[in-house]
Each structure stands twice: as C-alpha cells, then as structure tokens.
PDB file of C-alpha atoms in Angstrom:
ATOM      1  CA  MET A  16      87.049  87.658 -16.309  1.00 59.00           C
ATOM      2  CA  ILE A  17      84.400  84.971 -15.893  1.00 62.00           C
ATOM      3  CA  ALA A  18      81.919  87.545 -14.599  1.00 62.00           C
ATOM      4  CA  ALA A  19      82.628  89.781 -17.590  1.00 62.00           C
ATOM      5  CA  LEU A  20      82.046  86.888 -20.002  1.00 63.00           C
ATOM      6  CA  GLY A  21      78.794  86.118 -18.225  1.00 65.00           C
ATOM      7  CA  TRP A  22      77.589  89.702 -18.637  1.00 71.00           C
ATOM      8  CA  LEU A  23      78.685  89.584 -22.279  1.00 73.00           C
ATOM      9  CA  TRP A  24      76.664  86.448 -22.982  1.00 77.00           C
ATOM     10  CA  ARG A  25      73.604  87.872 -21.234  1.00 73.00           C
ATOM     11  CA  GLY A  26      73.939  91.123 -23.139  1.00 74.00           C
ATOM     12  CA  ALA A  27      74.255  89.268 -26.437  1.00 74.00           C
ATOM     13  CA  ALA A  28      71.193  87.137 -25.646  1.00 74.00           C
ATOM     14  CA  LEU A  29      69.146  90.213 -24.750  1.00 77.00           C
ATOM     15  CA  GLY A  30      70.340  91.918 -27.928  1.00 76.00           C
ATOM     16  CA  VAL A  31      69.235  88.987 -30.088  1.00 77.00           C
ATOM     17  CA  LEU A  32      65.872  88.878 -28.288  1.00 76.00           C
ATOM     18  CA  ALA A  33      65.364  92.628 -28.738  1.00 74.00           C
ATOM     19  CA  PHE A  34      66.222  92.355 -32.429  1.00 74.00           C
ATOM     20  CA  ALA A  35      63.759  89.483 -32.904  1.00 76.00           C
ATOM     21  CA  ILE A  36      60.984  91.487 -31.208  1.00 75.00           C
ATOM     22  CA  PHE A  37      61.643  95.024 -32.387  1.00 74.00           C
ATOM     23  CA  GLY A  38      63.324  94.329 -35.740  1.00 73.00           C
ATOM     24  CA  PRO A  39      60.080  93.606 -37.651  1.00 76.00           C
ATOM     25  CA  LEU A  40      58.417  96.567 -35.917  1.00 80.00           C
ATOM     26  CA  ALA A  41      61.275  98.872 -36.942  1.00 80.00           C
ATOM     27  CA  ASN A  42      60.908  97.629 -40.519  1.00 81.00           C
ATOM     28  CA  LEU A  43      57.188  98.483 -40.433  1.00 81.00           C
ATOM     29  CA  VAL A  44      57.942 101.976 -39.139  1.00 82.00           C
ATOM     30  CA  LEU A  45      60.493 102.529 -41.912  1.00 84.00           C
ATOM     31  CA  TRP A  46      58.050 101.401 -44.592  1.00 83.00           C
ATOM     32  CA  ALA A  47      55.337 103.616 -43.096  1.00 84.00           C
ATOM     33  CA  VAL A  48      57.434 106.761 -43.630  1.00 85.00           C
ATOM     34  CA  ALA A  49      59.291 105.697 -46.785  1.00 85.00           C
ATOM     35  CA  LEU A  50      58.473 107.444 -50.037  1.00 83.00           C
ATOM     36  CA  GLN A  51      61.113 105.617 -52.090  1.00 83.00           C
ATOM     37  CA  TRP A  52      62.819 102.394 -51.086  1.00 82.00           C
ATOM     38  CA  TYR A  53      64.047  99.751 -53.455  1.00 78.00           C
ATOM     39  CA  TYR A  54      66.853  97.232 -53.844  1.00 79.00           C
ATOM     40  CA  PRO A  55      69.830  97.380 -53.295  1.00 81.00           C
ATOM     41  CA  HIS A  56      69.446 100.319 -50.864  1.00 78.00           C
ATOM     42  CA  LYS A  57      69.479  99.330 -47.188  1.00 80.00           C
ATOM     43  CA  LEU A  58      67.417 102.359 -46.107  1.00 80.00           C
ATOM     44  CA  PRO A  59      64.677 104.445 -47.760  1.00 83.00           C
ATOM     45  CA  LEU A  60      65.885 107.057 -50.238  1.00 81.00           C
ATOM     46  CA  SER A  61      63.312 109.610 -49.098  1.00 84.00           C
ATOM     47  CA  PHE A  62      60.941 109.992 -46.175  1.00 84.00           C
ATOM     48  CA  GLY A  63      57.528 111.596 -45.796  1.00 83.00           C
ATOM     49  CA  LEU A  64      53.940 111.232 -44.599  1.00 83.00           C
ATOM     50  CA  ARG A  65      52.249 111.206 -47.980  1.00 84.00           C
ATOM     51  CA  TYR A  66      50.916 107.660 -47.565  1.00 84.00           C
ATOM     52  CA  TRP A  67      49.638 108.472 -44.078  1.00 84.00           C
ATOM     53  CA  ARG A  68      47.548 111.253 -45.605  1.00 83.00           C
ATOM     54  CA  GLU A  69      46.201 108.803 -48.174  1.00 82.00           C
ATOM     55  CA  VAL A  70      45.186 106.335 -45.472  1.00 82.00           C
ATOM     56  CA  PHE A  71      43.528 108.929 -43.229  1.00 80.00           C
ATOM     57  CA  LYS A  72      41.828 111.055 -45.857  1.00 79.00           C
ATOM     58  CA  PRO A  73      38.008 111.109 -45.530  1.00 74.00           C
ATOM     59  CA  THR A  74      37.434 109.177 -48.755  1.00 73.00           C
ATOM     60  CA  SER A  75      39.877 106.398 -47.835  1.00 76.00           C
ATOM     61  CA  ASP A  76      38.651 102.813 -47.490  1.00 80.00           C
ATOM     62  CA  ALA A  77      40.649 102.483 -44.267  1.00 80.00           C
ATOM     63  CA  PHE A  78      37.930 104.035 -42.103  1.00 81.00           C
ATOM     64  CA  VAL A  79      35.221 101.834 -43.592  1.00 86.00           C
ATOM     65  CA  SER A  80      37.397  98.741 -43.171  1.00 87.00           C
ATOM     66  CA  LEU A  81      38.282  99.701 -39.606  1.00 85.00           C
ATOM     67  CA  GLY A  82      34.600 100.249 -38.786  1.00 87.00           C
ATOM     68  CA  THR A  83      33.717  96.860 -40.270  1.00 91.00           C
ATOM     69  CA  SER A  84      36.521  95.196 -38.282  1.00 90.00           C
ATOM     70  CA  ILE A  85      35.356  96.768 -35.014  1.00 89.00           C
ATOM     71  CA  GLU A  86      31.708  95.924 -35.705  1.00 92.00           C
ATOM     72  CA  ILE A  87      32.511  92.264 -36.400  1.00 93.00           C
ATOM     73  CA  ALA A  88      34.836  92.065 -33.389  1.00 92.00           C
ATOM     74  CA  LEU A  89      32.209  93.491 -31.018  1.00 92.00           C
ATOM     75  CA  ILE A  90      29.487  91.136 -32.276  1.00 95.00           C
ATOM     76  CA  THR A  91      31.920  88.216 -31.971  1.00 95.00           C
ATOM     77  CA  VAL A  92      32.697  89.180 -28.372  1.00 93.00           C
ATOM     78  CA  LEU A  93      28.992  89.356 -27.516  1.00 94.00           C
ATOM     79  CA  ALA A  94      28.238  85.993 -29.168  1.00 94.00           C
ATOM     80  CA  CYS A  95      31.190  84.271 -27.481  1.00 93.00           C
ATOM     81  CA  LEU A  96      30.459  85.660 -24.019  1.00 93.00           C
ATOM     82  CA  LEU A  97      26.794  84.648 -24.194  1.00 93.00           C
ATOM     83  CA  LEU A  98      27.973  81.048 -24.516  1.00 91.00           C
ATOM     84  CA  ALA A  99      31.248  81.220 -22.603  1.00 91.00           C
ATOM     85  CA  VAL A 100      29.946  82.699 -19.331  1.00 91.00           C
ATOM     86  CA  PRO A 101      27.463  79.892 -18.511  1.00 90.00           C
ATOM     87  CA  ALA A 102      29.865  77.267 -19.892  1.00 88.00           C
ATOM     88  CA  GLY A 103      32.765  78.740 -17.929  1.00 87.00           C
ATOM     89  CA  TYR A 104      30.663  78.793 -14.746  1.00 86.00           C
ATOM     90  CA  ALA A 105      29.721  75.134 -15.125  1.00 85.00           C
ATOM     91  CA  LEU A 106      33.306  74.110 -15.910  1.00 85.00           C
ATOM     92  CA  GLY A 107      34.884  76.353 -13.289  1.00 81.00           C
ATOM     93  CA  ARG A 108      32.540  75.113 -10.575  1.00 76.00           C
ATOM     94  CA  ARG A 109      33.082  71.502 -11.739  1.00 71.00           C
ATOM     95  CA  LEU A 110      29.356  71.010 -12.303  1.00 69.00           C
ATOM     96  CA  LEU A 111      29.982  68.935 -15.433  1.00 71.00           C
ATOM     97  CA  PRO A 112      31.541  65.466 -15.449  1.00 75.00           C
ATOM     98  CA  GLY A 113      34.661  65.095 -17.569  1.00 73.00           C
ATOM     99  CA  ARG A 114      35.659  68.750 -17.181  1.00 72.00           C
ATOM    100  CA  ALA A 115      39.226  68.228 -18.414  1.00 73.00           C
ATOM    101  CA  ALA A 116      38.028  66.197 -21.418  1.00 74.00           C
ATOM    102  CA  ILE A 117      35.527  68.913 -22.378  1.00 75.00           C
ATOM    103  CA  LEU A 118      38.190  71.627 -22.210  1.00 75.00           C
ATOM    104  CA  MET A 119      40.575  69.556 -24.310  1.00 76.00           C
ATOM    105  CA  LEU A 120      37.791  68.735 -26.776  1.00 76.00           C
ATOM    106  CA  MET A 121      37.250  72.450 -27.332  1.00 75.00           C
ATOM    107  CA  LEU A 122      40.840  72.723 -28.573  1.00 74.00           C
ATOM    108  CA  LEU A 123      40.213  70.311 -31.454  1.00 75.00           C
ATOM    109  CA  PRO A 124      39.369  73.070 -33.989  1.00 71.00           C
ATOM    110  CA  GLN A 125      42.850  74.475 -33.356  1.00 72.00           C
ATOM    111  CA  ALA A 126      44.461  71.138 -34.214  1.00 73.00           C
ATOM    112  CA  PHE A 127      43.419  71.124 -37.880  1.00 76.00           C
ATOM    113  CA  PRO A 128      44.924  73.286 -40.664  1.00 77.00           C
ATOM    114  CA  SER A 129      42.851  76.450 -40.707  1.00 79.00           C
ATOM    115  CA  VAL A 130      42.889  76.839 -44.506  1.00 82.00           C
ATOM    116  CA  ALA A 131      41.317  73.416 -45.080  1.00 81.00           C
ATOM    117  CA  VAL A 132      38.699  74.092 -42.408  1.00 82.00           C
ATOM    118  CA  TYR A 133      37.800  77.525 -43.784  1.00 85.00           C
ATOM    119  CA  ILE A 134      37.549  76.279 -47.373  1.00 85.00           C
ATOM    120  CA  ASN A 135      34.952  73.708 -46.328  1.00 86.00           C
ATOM    121  CA  ILE A 136      33.144  76.241 -44.160  1.00 87.00           C
ATOM    122  CA  ALA A 137      33.051  78.635 -47.126  1.00 87.00           C
ATOM    123  CA  ARG A 138      31.477  75.950 -49.312  1.00 88.00           C
ATOM    124  CA  LEU A 139      28.858  75.235 -46.674  1.00 89.00           C
ATOM    125  CA  PHE A 140      28.114  78.924 -46.086  1.00 89.00           C
ATOM    126  CA  TYR A 141      27.789  79.517 -49.828  1.00 88.00           C
ATOM    127  CA  ARG A 142      25.033  76.915 -49.988  1.00 89.00           C
ATOM    128  CA  ILE A 143      23.049  78.395 -47.101  1.00 89.00           C
ATOM    129  CA  GLY A 144      23.602  82.047 -48.042  1.00 88.00           C
ATOM    130  CA  LEU A 145      26.022  83.080 -45.298  1.00 88.00           C
ATOM    131  CA  ASN A 146      28.995  83.710 -47.555  1.00 89.00           C
ATOM    132  CA  GLY A 147      29.833  87.393 -47.842  1.00 88.00           C
ATOM    133  CA  THR A 148      27.757  88.360 -44.788  1.00 91.00           C
ATOM    134  CA  VAL A 149      28.687  89.802 -41.406  1.00 92.00           C
ATOM    135  CA  ALA A 150      26.883  86.904 -39.722  1.00 92.00           C
ATOM    136  CA  GLY A 151      29.017  84.377 -41.597  1.00 92.00           C
ATOM    137  CA  VAL A 152      32.248  86.147 -40.681  1.00 93.00           C
ATOM    138  CA  VAL A 153      31.166  86.405 -37.036  1.00 94.00           C
ATOM    139  CA  LEU A 154      30.466  82.665 -36.929  1.00 92.00           C
ATOM    140  CA  VAL A 155      33.922  81.920 -38.318  1.00 92.00           C
ATOM    141  CA  HIS A 156      35.602  84.265 -35.851  1.00 91.00           C
ATOM    142  CA  SER A 157      33.651  82.654 -33.020  1.00 91.00           C
ATOM    143  CA  VAL A 158      35.256  79.269 -33.757  1.00 85.00           C
ATOM    144  CA  HIS A 159      38.517  80.512 -32.270  1.00 84.00           C
ATOM    145  CA  GLY A 160      37.074  83.132 -29.965  1.00 89.00           C
ATOM    146  CA  LEU A 161      34.807  80.715 -28.131  1.00 89.00           C
ATOM    147  CA  VAL A 162      37.745  78.488 -27.182  1.00 88.00           C
ATOM    148  CA  ILE A 163      39.601  81.455 -25.672  1.00 87.00           C
ATOM    149  CA  ALA A 164      36.508  82.767 -23.910  1.00 90.00           C
ATOM    150  CA  VAL A 165      35.506  79.435 -22.350  1.00 89.00           C
ATOM    151  CA  TRP A 166      38.997  78.618 -21.096  1.00 87.00           C
ATOM    152  CA  ILE A 167      39.506  82.044 -19.492  1.00 87.00           C
ATOM    153  CA  ALA A 168      35.959  82.190 -18.102  1.00 88.00           C
ATOM    154  CA  ALA A 169      36.414  78.751 -16.543  1.00 87.00           C
ATOM    155  CA  ALA A 170      39.652  79.932 -14.919  1.00 85.00           C
ATOM    156  CA  ALA A 171      37.965  83.119 -13.694  1.00 85.00           C
ATOM    157  CA  PHE A 172      35.062  81.263 -12.057  1.00 86.00           C
ATOM    158  CA  ALA A 173      37.380  78.629 -10.593  1.00 84.00           C
ATOM    159  CA  ALA A 174      39.422  81.411  -8.961  1.00 82.00           C
ATOM    160  CA  VAL A 175      36.364  82.640  -7.019  1.00 82.00           C
ATOM    161  CA  ASP A 176      36.058  81.064  -3.591  1.00 79.00           C
ATOM    162  CA  ALA A 177      33.001  78.795  -3.604  1.00 78.00           C
ATOM    163  CA  GLU A 178      32.481  79.481   0.104  1.00 79.00           C
ATOM    164  CA  LEU A 179      31.340  83.014  -0.721  1.00 79.00           C
ATOM    165  CA  GLU A 180      28.539  81.691  -2.871  1.00 77.00           C
ATOM    166  CA  LEU A 181      27.583  79.180  -0.178  1.00 78.00           C
ATOM    167  CA  ALA A 182      27.497  82.001   2.377  1.00 81.00           C
ATOM    168  CA  ALA A 183      25.054  83.918   0.171  1.00 79.00           C
ATOM    169  CA  ARG A 184      22.893  80.791  -0.118  1.00 76.00           C
ATOM    170  CA  ASN A 185      22.888  80.402   3.669  1.00 77.00           C
ATOM    171  CA  LEU A 186      21.652  83.988   3.996  1.00 75.00           C
ATOM    172  CA  GLY A 187      18.634  83.149   1.875  1.00 77.00           C
ATOM    173  CA  ALA A 188      19.758  83.956  -1.659  1.00 77.00           C
ATOM    174  CA  SER A 189      18.710  81.597  -4.413  1.00 78.00           C
ATOM    175  CA  ALA A 190      21.333  79.793  -6.490  1.00 74.00           C
ATOM    176  CA  TRP A 191      20.617  82.124  -9.422  1.00 79.00           C
ATOM    177  CA  ARG A 192      20.864  85.280  -7.311  1.00 80.00           C
ATOM    178  CA  ALA A 193      24.049  84.106  -5.562  1.00 80.00           C
ATOM    179  CA  ALA A 194      25.690  83.411  -8.910  1.00 78.00           C
ATOM    180  CA  LEU A 195      24.664  86.813 -10.319  1.00 79.00           C
ATOM    181  CA  THR A 196      25.419  88.985  -7.289  1.00 81.00           C
ATOM    182  CA  VAL A 197      28.443  87.222  -5.791  1.00 82.00           C
ATOM    183  CA  THR A 198      30.262  84.947  -8.215  1.00 82.00           C
ATOM    184  CA  LEU A 199      29.781  86.881 -11.445  1.00 83.00           C
ATOM    185  CA  PRO A 200      31.079  90.248 -10.113  1.00 83.00           C
ATOM    186  CA  LEU A 201      34.140  88.541  -8.609  1.00 83.00           C
ATOM    187  CA  ALA A 202      34.830  86.759 -11.903  1.00 85.00           C
ATOM    188  CA  ALA A 203      34.268  89.959 -13.916  1.00 84.00           C
ATOM    189  CA  PRO A 204      37.996  90.820 -14.355  1.00 82.00           C
ATOM    190  CA  GLY A 205      38.632  87.413 -15.938  1.00 83.00           C
ATOM    191  CA  ILE A 206      35.572  87.725 -18.151  1.00 88.00           C
ATOM    192  CA  MET A 207      36.745  91.185 -19.194  1.00 85.00           C
ATOM    193  CA  ALA A 208      40.123  89.701 -20.107  1.00 83.00           C
ATOM    194  CA  ALA A 209      38.354  86.996 -22.133  1.00 88.00           C
ATOM    195  CA  ALA A 210      36.375  89.672 -23.978  1.00 89.00           C
ATOM    196  CA  ILE A 211      39.581  91.564 -24.781  1.00 86.00           C
ATOM    197  CA  PHE A 212      41.310  88.422 -26.063  1.00 86.00           C
ATOM    198  CA  VAL A 213      38.332  87.561 -28.282  1.00 92.00           C
ATOM    199  CA  PHE A 214      38.159  91.146 -29.560  1.00 91.00           C
ATOM    200  CA  LEU A 215      41.856  91.117 -30.518  1.00 88.00           C
ATOM    201  CA  GLU A 216      41.572  87.673 -32.101  1.00 89.00           C
ATOM    202  CA  SER A 217      38.630  88.828 -34.208  1.00 91.00           C
ATOM    203  CA  LEU A 218      40.211  92.187 -35.071  1.00 89.00           C
ATOM    204  CA  ASP A 219      43.357  90.490 -36.432  1.00 87.00           C
ATOM    205  CA  GLU A 220      41.659  87.490 -38.062  1.00 89.00           C
ATOM    206  CA  PHE A 221      42.451  87.225 -41.754  1.00 88.00           C
ATOM    207  CA  THR A 222      42.140  83.666 -43.084  1.00 88.00           C
ATOM    208  CA  GLY A 223      38.538  83.028 -42.092  1.00 88.00           C
ATOM    209  CA  THR A 224      37.460  86.497 -43.213  1.00 90.00           C
ATOM    210  CA  TYR A 225      39.183  85.991 -46.564  1.00 90.00           C
ATOM    211  CA  PHE A 226      37.450  82.701 -47.378  1.00 90.00           C
ATOM    212  CA  VAL A 227      34.019  83.596 -45.992  1.00 91.00           C
ATOM    213  CA  GLY A 228      33.741  87.383 -46.345  1.00 87.00           C
ATOM    214  CA  VAL A 229      35.437  88.308 -49.643  1.00 83.00           C
ATOM    215  CA  PRO A 230      34.457  90.255 -51.710  1.00 82.00           C
ATOM    216  CA  ASP A 231      31.514  91.729 -49.810  1.00 87.00           C
ATOM    217  CA  ILE A 232      33.179  92.102 -46.401  1.00 89.00           C
ATOM    218  CA  THR A 233      36.442  94.060 -46.201  1.00 87.00           C
ATOM    219  CA  THR A 234      38.216  94.315 -42.860  1.00 90.00           C
ATOM    220  CA  LEU A 235      41.464  96.080 -42.041  1.00 88.00           C
ATOM    221  CA  PRO A 236      43.569  92.867 -42.248  1.00 89.00           C
ATOM    222  CA  LEU A 237      42.097  92.214 -45.709  1.00 90.00           C
ATOM    223  CA  MET A 238      42.965  95.763 -46.746  1.00 88.00           C
ATOM    224  CA  MET A 239      46.521  95.223 -45.504  1.00 87.00           C
ATOM    225  CA  PHE A 240      46.774  91.968 -47.481  1.00 87.00           C
ATOM    226  CA  THR A 241      45.432  93.589 -50.643  1.00 86.00           C
ATOM    227  CA  ALA A 242      47.902  96.468 -50.337  1.00 85.00           C
ATOM    228  CA  SER A 243      50.862  94.139 -49.816  1.00 84.00           C
ATOM    229  CA  ILE A 244      49.871  91.911 -52.762  1.00 86.00           C
ATOM    230  CA  ALA A 245      49.660  95.015 -54.954  1.00 82.00           C
ATOM    231  CA  GLY A 246      53.188  96.008 -53.857  1.00 81.00           C
ATOM    232  CA  ASN A 247      51.996  99.024 -51.890  1.00 85.00           C
ATOM    233  CA  TYR A 248      54.057  98.209 -48.822  1.00 85.00           C
ATOM    234  CA  GLN A 249      53.666 101.695 -47.336  1.00 86.00           C
ATOM    235  CA  ILE A 250      49.878 101.332 -47.055  1.00 86.00           C
ATOM    236  CA  ALA A 251      50.280  97.778 -45.731  1.00 87.00           C
ATOM    237  CA  ALA A 252      52.767  98.941 -43.087  1.00 88.00           C
ATOM    238  CA  ILE A 253      50.550 101.813 -41.960  1.00 87.00           C
ATOM    239  CA  THR A 254      47.561  99.464 -41.702  1.00 88.00           C
ATOM    240  CA  ALA A 255      49.637  97.031 -39.647  1.00 85.00           C
ATOM    241  CA  LEU A 256      50.666  99.810 -37.257  1.00 86.00           C
ATOM    242  CA  ILE A 257      47.018 100.866 -36.874  1.00 84.00           C
ATOM    243  CA  LEU A 258      46.146  97.279 -35.904  1.00 83.00           C
ATOM    244  CA  LEU A 259      49.044  97.249 -33.459  1.00 82.00           C
ATOM    245  CA  VAL A 260      47.682 100.145 -31.375  1.00 81.00           C
ATOM    246  CA  PRO A 261      44.579  98.394 -29.929  1.00 78.00           C
ATOM    247  CA  SER A 262      46.588  95.191 -29.465  1.00 76.00           C
ATOM    248  CA  ILE A 263      49.145  96.914 -27.231  1.00 79.00           C
ATOM    249  CA  ALA A 264      46.491  98.875 -25.326  1.00 78.00           C
ATOM    250  CA  PHE A 265      44.346  95.829 -24.655  1.00 74.00           C
ATOM    251  CA  MET A 266      47.309  93.649 -23.704  1.00 74.00           C
ATOM    252  CA  LEU A 267      48.130  96.177 -20.977  1.00 75.00           C
ATOM    253  CA  LEU A 268      44.544  95.855 -19.744  1.00 71.00           C
ATOM    254  CA  ILE A 269      44.801  92.053 -19.814  1.00 67.00           C
ATOM    255  CA  GLU A 270      47.921  92.212 -17.659  1.00 67.00           C
ATOM    256  CA  ARG A 271      45.900  94.172 -15.111  1.00 67.00           C
ATOM    257  CA  PHE A 272      42.814  91.970 -15.140  1.00 59.00           C
ATOM    258  CA  LEU A 273      44.317  88.472 -15.486  1.00 58.00           C
ATOM    259  CA  ASN A 274      47.045  87.351 -13.086  1.00 57.00           C
ATOM    260  CA  THR A 275      48.948  84.081 -12.868  1.00 53.00           C
ATOM    261  CA  GLU A 276      46.911  82.937  -9.856  1.00 54.00           C
ATOM    262  CA  THR A 277      43.714  83.116 -11.886  1.00 52.00           C
ATOM    263  CA  LEU A 278      45.252  81.238 -14.806  1.00 52.00           C
ATOM    264  CA  ALA A 279      46.529  78.528 -12.453  1.00 49.00           C
ATOM    265  CA  LYS A 280      42.928  77.698 -11.535  1.00 49.00           C
ATOM    266  CA  ILE A 281      42.282  76.280 -15.005  1.00 46.00           C
ATOM    267  CA  GLY A 282      44.347  73.173 -14.203  1.00 45.00           C
TER     268      GLY A 282
END
C-alpha cells in the first residue's frame, strides 16, 4: 500500500511537471493550426494550415525578419567571441588578480531591470546615430551575450590541463604558439557551446531590439510581438514554433559539447 502511494505521488509529480513544460507548447501547436478559436470554446472550431501558408509565402515578412535575426545573431557571436576568448583564457588560467570579483562584476548588467537599462541605452544611441541600426542592436545583444561567452570560455580554458601547455613550452613552442595549438583546440568544445548560447540569446532577444531597433530593424521576435498585439495569435504561434526549432537543435549540441566537469571548473 505504501509503495503504491509512493508511485502515485511520483506519477502525479511527473504529470504536473510534464504539464508545466509541454502545456504551453501544446497551446502553441493548437493556435498554429487553428482557423477559428474563440471563447468559450475549449478547443479550436476548425483546423487548417492557411496561416502557415501566409507565413511561408515568398512575399511574407517572416523570411526577411528571420534573415535579419540570423544576421544580427551571427555578428553578435563574432563580436562576443573576439572579446570572450582572450578574456576567458586569462580568467581560466588565473592570469588576472581578483578573478572571482571580475566574473561577479560581469553579472552586474543582469542585476538591473532590463527595460530601464534599454530605455537609457536607446536615448544614448539616438544621440550618436546608432538607433535603428544593426550595429546598435548588436551592441545591445552583446551586453548579455558577452557575460555568457566569458563565463563559459573561462570554464573551458580552466578545464584544460595546464601541464599540456607547459609541455609544449618545454619542447620549444612560444607561449603564443602553445596557446593556439594546444590550449585553444582543447577548449574548442566549450567555446563552441558559448557561441551557441550567445546565438540563441541573440536570436530570442526582444526587449533590447524593441527599444533600439524599432522601426528600422525587424527581427522574428518583434514580428511575433506585433502579431500577438494585433490579435493574430496564429501568426504569433507559428513564429514562436519557428524560433523553437533552432533552440532545441542547439541545446542538443550544447549537451554534447559542454559537460558538468567543464562547468565545475568555473568555481
């Protein structure tokens, strides 16, 4: 009896967890195929793919918005990695004093309300001509992306055995060559994971893009927001599902590249 009650409680807990995870996703799927759905009906009155055809037709804004989102995300990844790789190497190899304080200091932008920060950034960018430009949006996306990239890069470099680099130095390699040919390739999986995280963060970023990019820059999250505000929940749901595909694919790659042992090195 006690064992049966234990299984019942575990089953109920798993059911609640599954509902919390898959319930919103199921609602998105229903909206994506619903042609008519209004209160008080619990389910759509009719189903179809008409809105999918509208999203994927050649003249749709979805392709332009998706292209803009990918372009901004790729530039953000490049900008963040150019700074995060040398910073992560110095922090991972403990070449800088106050390593823990520096890493914690980098989290400060996350501690403030993002809306207030982006409003002030938008005012500043408007004065210097960066509002409504890809460069301005990339800079805003890099605020969050750089934190992720530096933390993961530092963990990746810390996970590489320093003795291997010393062995290369003993064989005559310079410090620069040892870092490029030994340490960097071994840390590459972690750096790849950092790039994926930054790409996903940039691809899904809405608030910063809204305050800095609108109306000249339109990304897929902005298109989803516009559709939902206009009451076109089918288009918003389809856009959300499109954004979900790269997120799931890249998270599977992250699981392969970044293990718990590597993350433990950040401490």
